[in-house]
Amino acid sequence: MAPNDAQKGPVDRPLIVWRFLDGKPGHEAQTLGLVEALRRRTDVELFSLSASSKFSALRYGFLGQTSDLDALPTPDLIIGSGHATHPGILAARRRRGGKAIVLMKPSLPTRLFDLCLIPEHDRPKRDDNVIETLGVLNPVLASTQSDESKGLFLIGGPSEHFGWDSEVLRGVLRAIVMRSPEIEWTLTSSRRTPKSFWGELESINEPNLEMISHEDTAVGWVREHLDKSKWVWVTEDSVSMVYEALTAGARVGLLPVPAKGKTSRVQGSIDSLREKGWVVRYPDALMDGAKTSARILQEADRCAEIILERYQHLNGKG
């Protein structure tokens, strides 16, 4: 279990973190998860910065051009996710110092960075500056109010690696809802969910199912419902949602969507979770009989521990 604020050790000053952002919510959620995990362990002063262009980074880091960054405190950690953040991270380290950390398999050589947190499904090469993670990091916390009578469906949509079969998926949803009348199910969609499918779902018409379109949910809605729901079913295309549900400590099932072509790294990630017992796939089992792992995924906390152990001198400790 992650330590709370009362367990933070004494520090001489806050840990200074520069967080480069590329405007993509998924990437920003990963770095937010790491920052929040660091904050559960030590004091952090955070500066969130927009990713600069390659040319701006070159002028700042290598040609001595002045920048608004010059007014910021010297960073201890410079983090980012997304290829667009790499030039800024490296330029900032060259100009101001600090440890450069990326939360992905970079397009540049990994040796250019101090630490790379790379999902195992990306098959990173083993190195002393590479940490394999089970999926991508996220800001979800282990649930403190999980309810056996609450269930959640998270519906994605067609993607690069998966197609869509409305009839099959609708039948699976109906079967799960009807098999578990004691559970109050909530279903929500995503931006990728076909609009026609939302209309088709009305045919399920079971009293223990409430449907809420993603267009009618506020920021933080999914995290709030993950905290309440003991049972969570996610379409296989929504990989980030699978890992968020596991981090919340839910029992997680996979809803079928047809795969495209040969097995991709995304499909490989899902298969690995199933083989390790983290998730079940319909129709292997329904959630009331599923033998999913009782473990809680805490990758952001694990990575925060590694970083603070490796670089404990940065904020005056050690």
XYZ file of C-alpha atoms in Angstrom:
318
model
C 0.000 0.000 0.000
C 1.315 3.439 -0.897
C 2.449 5.506 2.093
C 0.309 8.433 3.131
C 1.436 11.963 3.864
C 2.181 11.125 7.483
C 4.803 8.631 6.320
C 6.808 11.104 4.254
C 10.382 11.381 5.371
C 12.053 14.703 6.133
C 13.563 16.537 3.174
C 15.737 19.624 2.926
C 13.671 21.050 0.075
C 10.953 19.967 -2.355
C 11.792 17.732 -5.288
C 11.699 19.979 -8.376
C 9.912 18.248 -11.276
C 9.578 19.608 -14.795
C 6.781 17.791 -16.628
C 6.669 18.174 -20.403
C 3.204 17.831 -21.988
C 2.277 17.096 -25.608
C -1.462 17.798 -25.300
C -2.500 14.133 -25.492
C -4.659 13.124 -22.492
C -3.318 9.560 -22.392
C 0.297 10.690 -22.210
C -0.478 13.361 -19.653
C -2.316 10.841 -17.460
C 0.829 8.695 -17.363
C 3.071 11.488 -16.122
C 0.376 12.682 -13.710
C 0.271 9.183 -12.227
C 4.022 9.277 -11.594
C 3.954 12.797 -10.134
C 1.124 11.916 -7.755
C 2.962 8.771 -6.651
C 6.075 10.846 -5.948
C 3.950 13.302 -3.956
C 2.700 10.461 -1.756
C 6.314 9.962 -0.704
C 7.971 13.358 -0.643
C 7.302 17.050 -1.228
C 7.198 17.933 -4.928
C 7.222 21.303 -6.651
C 5.817 20.715 -10.131
C 6.172 22.784 -13.292
C 4.106 21.628 -16.285
C 5.530 22.769 -19.619
C 4.361 22.529 -23.218
C 6.537 20.370 -25.445
C 8.746 22.555 -27.618
C 9.534 21.963 -31.272
C 12.770 20.237 -32.221
C 14.179 23.542 -33.469
C 13.237 25.439 -30.302
C 14.778 22.698 -28.202
C 17.959 22.800 -30.280
C 18.264 26.564 -29.935
C 17.678 26.412 -26.176
C 19.707 23.347 -25.261
C 22.597 23.569 -27.671
C 22.819 27.156 -29.014
C 22.242 29.025 -25.764
C 18.996 30.796 -26.688
C 17.199 32.319 -23.699
C 13.810 30.935 -22.691
C 11.100 31.265 -20.068
C 12.563 28.062 -18.630
C 15.553 30.052 -17.397
C 13.354 31.605 -14.706
C 12.322 28.232 -13.239
C 14.087 26.467 -10.360
C 16.722 23.959 -11.465
C 14.962 20.622 -12.058
C 15.732 17.402 -10.235
C 13.567 15.322 -12.567
C 12.482 16.124 -16.127
C 9.704 13.779 -17.237
C 7.474 13.275 -20.247
C 5.516 10.791 -22.310
C 5.086 11.050 -26.069
C 7.727 11.434 -28.768
C 7.081 15.172 -29.015
C 8.375 15.671 -25.469
C 11.799 14.112 -26.102
C 13.624 17.126 -27.632
C 12.473 19.421 -24.827
C 13.456 16.927 -22.127
C 16.962 16.443 -23.516
C 17.483 20.164 -24.176
C 16.351 21.062 -20.652
C 18.711 18.531 -19.096
C 21.652 19.780 -21.176
C 20.967 23.399 -20.238
C 19.765 23.050 -16.634
C 20.756 19.584 -15.405
C 18.472 17.053 -13.705
C 17.511 13.481 -14.584
C 15.702 12.888 -17.885
C 12.913 10.302 -17.548
C 10.547 9.081 -20.272
C 7.451 6.956 -19.681
C 7.502 4.984 -22.926
C 9.784 3.265 -25.393
C 11.492 6.277 -26.975
C 12.144 6.660 -30.673
C 15.608 7.888 -29.754
C 18.222 5.544 -28.221
C 17.333 4.742 -24.604
C 20.881 5.570 -23.489
C 20.170 9.252 -24.136
C 17.852 9.246 -21.099
C 18.655 8.637 -17.455
C 15.654 6.347 -17.013
C 13.038 4.839 -19.331
C 9.829 3.362 -17.879
C 8.686 1.092 -20.703
C 5.651 -1.240 -20.819
C 6.747 -4.856 -21.087
C 4.561 -5.386 -24.181
C 6.900 -3.000 -26.045
C 9.660 -5.569 -25.491
C 12.366 -3.175 -24.330
C 16.001 -4.221 -24.354
C 17.319 -4.936 -20.881
C 19.564 -2.173 -19.570
C 20.367 -0.539 -16.255
C 18.383 2.555 -17.208
C 15.301 0.635 -18.396
C 12.466 -0.345 -16.038
C 9.775 -2.621 -17.445
C 6.240 -1.798 -16.344
C 3.051 -3.838 -16.497
C 1.135 -1.529 -18.812
C 1.302 2.256 -18.764
C 1.247 4.285 -15.571
C -1.937 6.061 -14.508
C -3.184 8.293 -11.669
C -5.792 5.844 -10.320
C -5.545 4.815 -6.655
C -6.523 1.518 -5.083
C -10.190 1.685 -4.135
C -11.199 2.474 -0.574
C -14.932 1.938 -1.093
C -15.310 -0.987 -3.490
C -18.863 -2.356 -3.389
C -19.745 -5.952 -4.256
C -23.117 -4.774 -5.563
C -21.623 -2.292 -8.080
C -20.433 -3.128 -11.572
C -19.128 -1.062 -14.467
C -18.966 -1.543 -18.249
C -16.398 0.561 -20.138
C -17.083 0.487 -23.866
C -14.494 1.588 -26.403
C -14.733 1.379 -30.170
C -12.925 0.529 -33.406
C -9.196 1.231 -33.269
C -5.940 0.593 -35.085
C -5.753 -2.941 -33.710
C -9.421 -3.891 -33.223
C -12.600 -3.849 -35.290
C -16.195 -3.886 -34.047
C -19.131 -6.304 -33.890
C -22.174 -4.629 -32.382
C -24.373 -7.725 -32.390
C -21.890 -9.938 -30.528
C -21.028 -7.282 -27.972
C -24.660 -6.415 -27.304
C -25.420 -10.101 -26.701
C -22.518 -10.444 -24.265
C -23.607 -7.374 -22.308
C -27.160 -8.677 -22.054
C -25.919 -12.075 -20.839
C -23.747 -10.578 -18.101
C -26.479 -8.232 -16.863
C -29.110 -10.978 -16.809
C -26.773 -13.445 -15.070
C -26.080 -10.991 -12.231
C -29.390 -9.355 -11.180
C -27.923 -8.610 -7.740
C -25.382 -6.210 -9.254
C -26.226 -2.627 -10.199
C -24.450 -2.139 -13.508
C -23.430 1.191 -14.997
C -22.339 1.412 -18.623
C -20.539 4.247 -20.329
C -19.165 4.799 -23.818
C -16.094 6.555 -25.204
C -15.386 8.926 -28.063
C -14.678 5.896 -30.273
C -17.967 4.114 -29.576
C -20.116 4.044 -32.745
C -23.176 6.239 -32.248
C -25.383 3.556 -33.787
C -24.304 1.093 -31.096
C -25.505 3.392 -28.336
C -29.012 3.285 -29.758
C -28.889 -0.496 -30.079
C -28.059 -0.877 -26.381
C -31.526 0.323 -25.434
C -32.820 -3.101 -26.457
C -31.191 -4.670 -23.387
C -33.732 -2.876 -21.162
C -32.837 -4.565 -17.835
C -33.689 -2.872 -14.520
C -30.164 -3.343 -13.104
C -28.434 -1.522 -15.987
C -27.962 2.256 -16.193
C -26.395 3.715 -19.332
C -24.589 7.065 -19.348
C -22.977 8.399 -22.513
C -19.432 9.733 -22.167
C -20.849 13.044 -23.411
C -22.842 13.295 -20.171
C -19.971 12.504 -17.792
C -17.794 15.055 -16.018
C -14.027 14.993 -15.655
C -13.113 12.279 -13.150
C -16.327 10.299 -13.674
C -14.553 7.069 -14.624
C -12.129 7.263 -11.701
C -15.025 7.866 -9.310
C -16.928 4.829 -10.586
C -13.827 2.625 -10.620
C -13.450 3.416 -6.932
C -16.989 2.163 -6.262
C -17.191 -0.858 -8.560
C -16.032 -4.318 -7.560
C -16.715 -5.726 -11.037
C -15.477 -4.060 -14.209
C -15.827 -5.265 -17.803
C -13.793 -3.456 -20.473
C -13.734 -3.922 -24.242
C -10.326 -5.291 -25.260
C -9.498 -2.242 -27.370
C -9.520 0.012 -24.285
C -6.149 -1.080 -22.925
C -5.549 1.976 -20.742
C -8.938 1.429 -19.072
C -8.002 -2.186 -18.359
C -4.907 -1.072 -16.461
C -6.800 1.670 -14.630
C -9.410 -0.853 -13.479
C -6.662 -3.186 -12.248
C -4.983 -0.310 -10.412
C -8.277 0.442 -8.677
C -8.313 -3.176 -7.471
C -11.406 -4.278 -9.402
C -12.094 -7.772 -10.710
C -11.626 -7.191 -14.416
C -13.187 -8.973 -17.389
C -12.570 -8.434 -21.108
C -15.420 -7.849 -23.533
C -14.819 -9.278 -27.020
C -14.053 -7.152 -30.047
C -12.582 -8.662 -33.241
C -8.838 -8.277 -33.685
C -7.368 -6.943 -36.902
C -4.703 -8.991 -38.644
C -1.790 -10.532 -36.803
C -1.265 -10.216 -33.074
C -0.158 -6.679 -32.214
C 1.738 -5.498 -29.149
C -1.606 -4.246 -27.758
C -3.160 -7.687 -28.162
C -0.006 -9.198 -26.716
C -0.370 -7.026 -23.642
C -3.945 -8.221 -23.120
C -2.940 -11.872 -23.647
C -0.145 -11.481 -21.084
C -2.579 -10.146 -18.480
C -4.909 -13.078 -19.061
C -2.097 -15.635 -18.820
C -0.921 -14.108 -15.541
C -4.425 -14.259 -14.073
C -5.010 -10.521 -13.849
C -8.092 -10.599 -16.112
C -10.609 -13.038 -17.580
C -12.014 -13.005 -21.067
C -15.672 -13.610 -21.912
C -16.921 -16.328 -22.281
C -14.147 -18.054 -20.290
C -15.986 -17.070 -17.148
C -18.534 -14.603 -15.853
C -17.400 -12.329 -13.087
C -19.247 -14.168 -10.318
C -17.064 -17.204 -10.936
C -13.939 -15.638 -12.371
C -10.618 -16.489 -10.793
C -8.875 -13.179 -11.363
C -5.928 -12.109 -9.246
C -6.519 -10.566 -5.829
C -3.442 -8.378 -6.350
C -3.702 -4.639 -6.950
C -1.607 -3.134 -9.715
C 0.557 -0.307 -8.318
C 3.023 0.475 -11.080
C 3.155 4.250 -10.531
C 3.997 3.707 -6.862
C 6.603 1.061 -7.694
C 8.290 3.362 -10.211
C 8.219 6.302 -7.790
C 9.990 4.143 -5.201
C 12.668 3.171 -7.730
C 13.252 6.793 -8.752
C 13.554 8.064 -5.188
C 15.873 5.214 -4.258
C 18.121 5.832 -7.260
C 18.163 9.602 -6.953
C 17.653 10.153 -3.239
C 20.429 12.758 -3.181
C 18.412 15.142 -5.371
C 16.317 16.670 -2.579
C 18.976 16.579 0.084
C 18.381 13.044 1.367
C 21.107 10.440 1.556
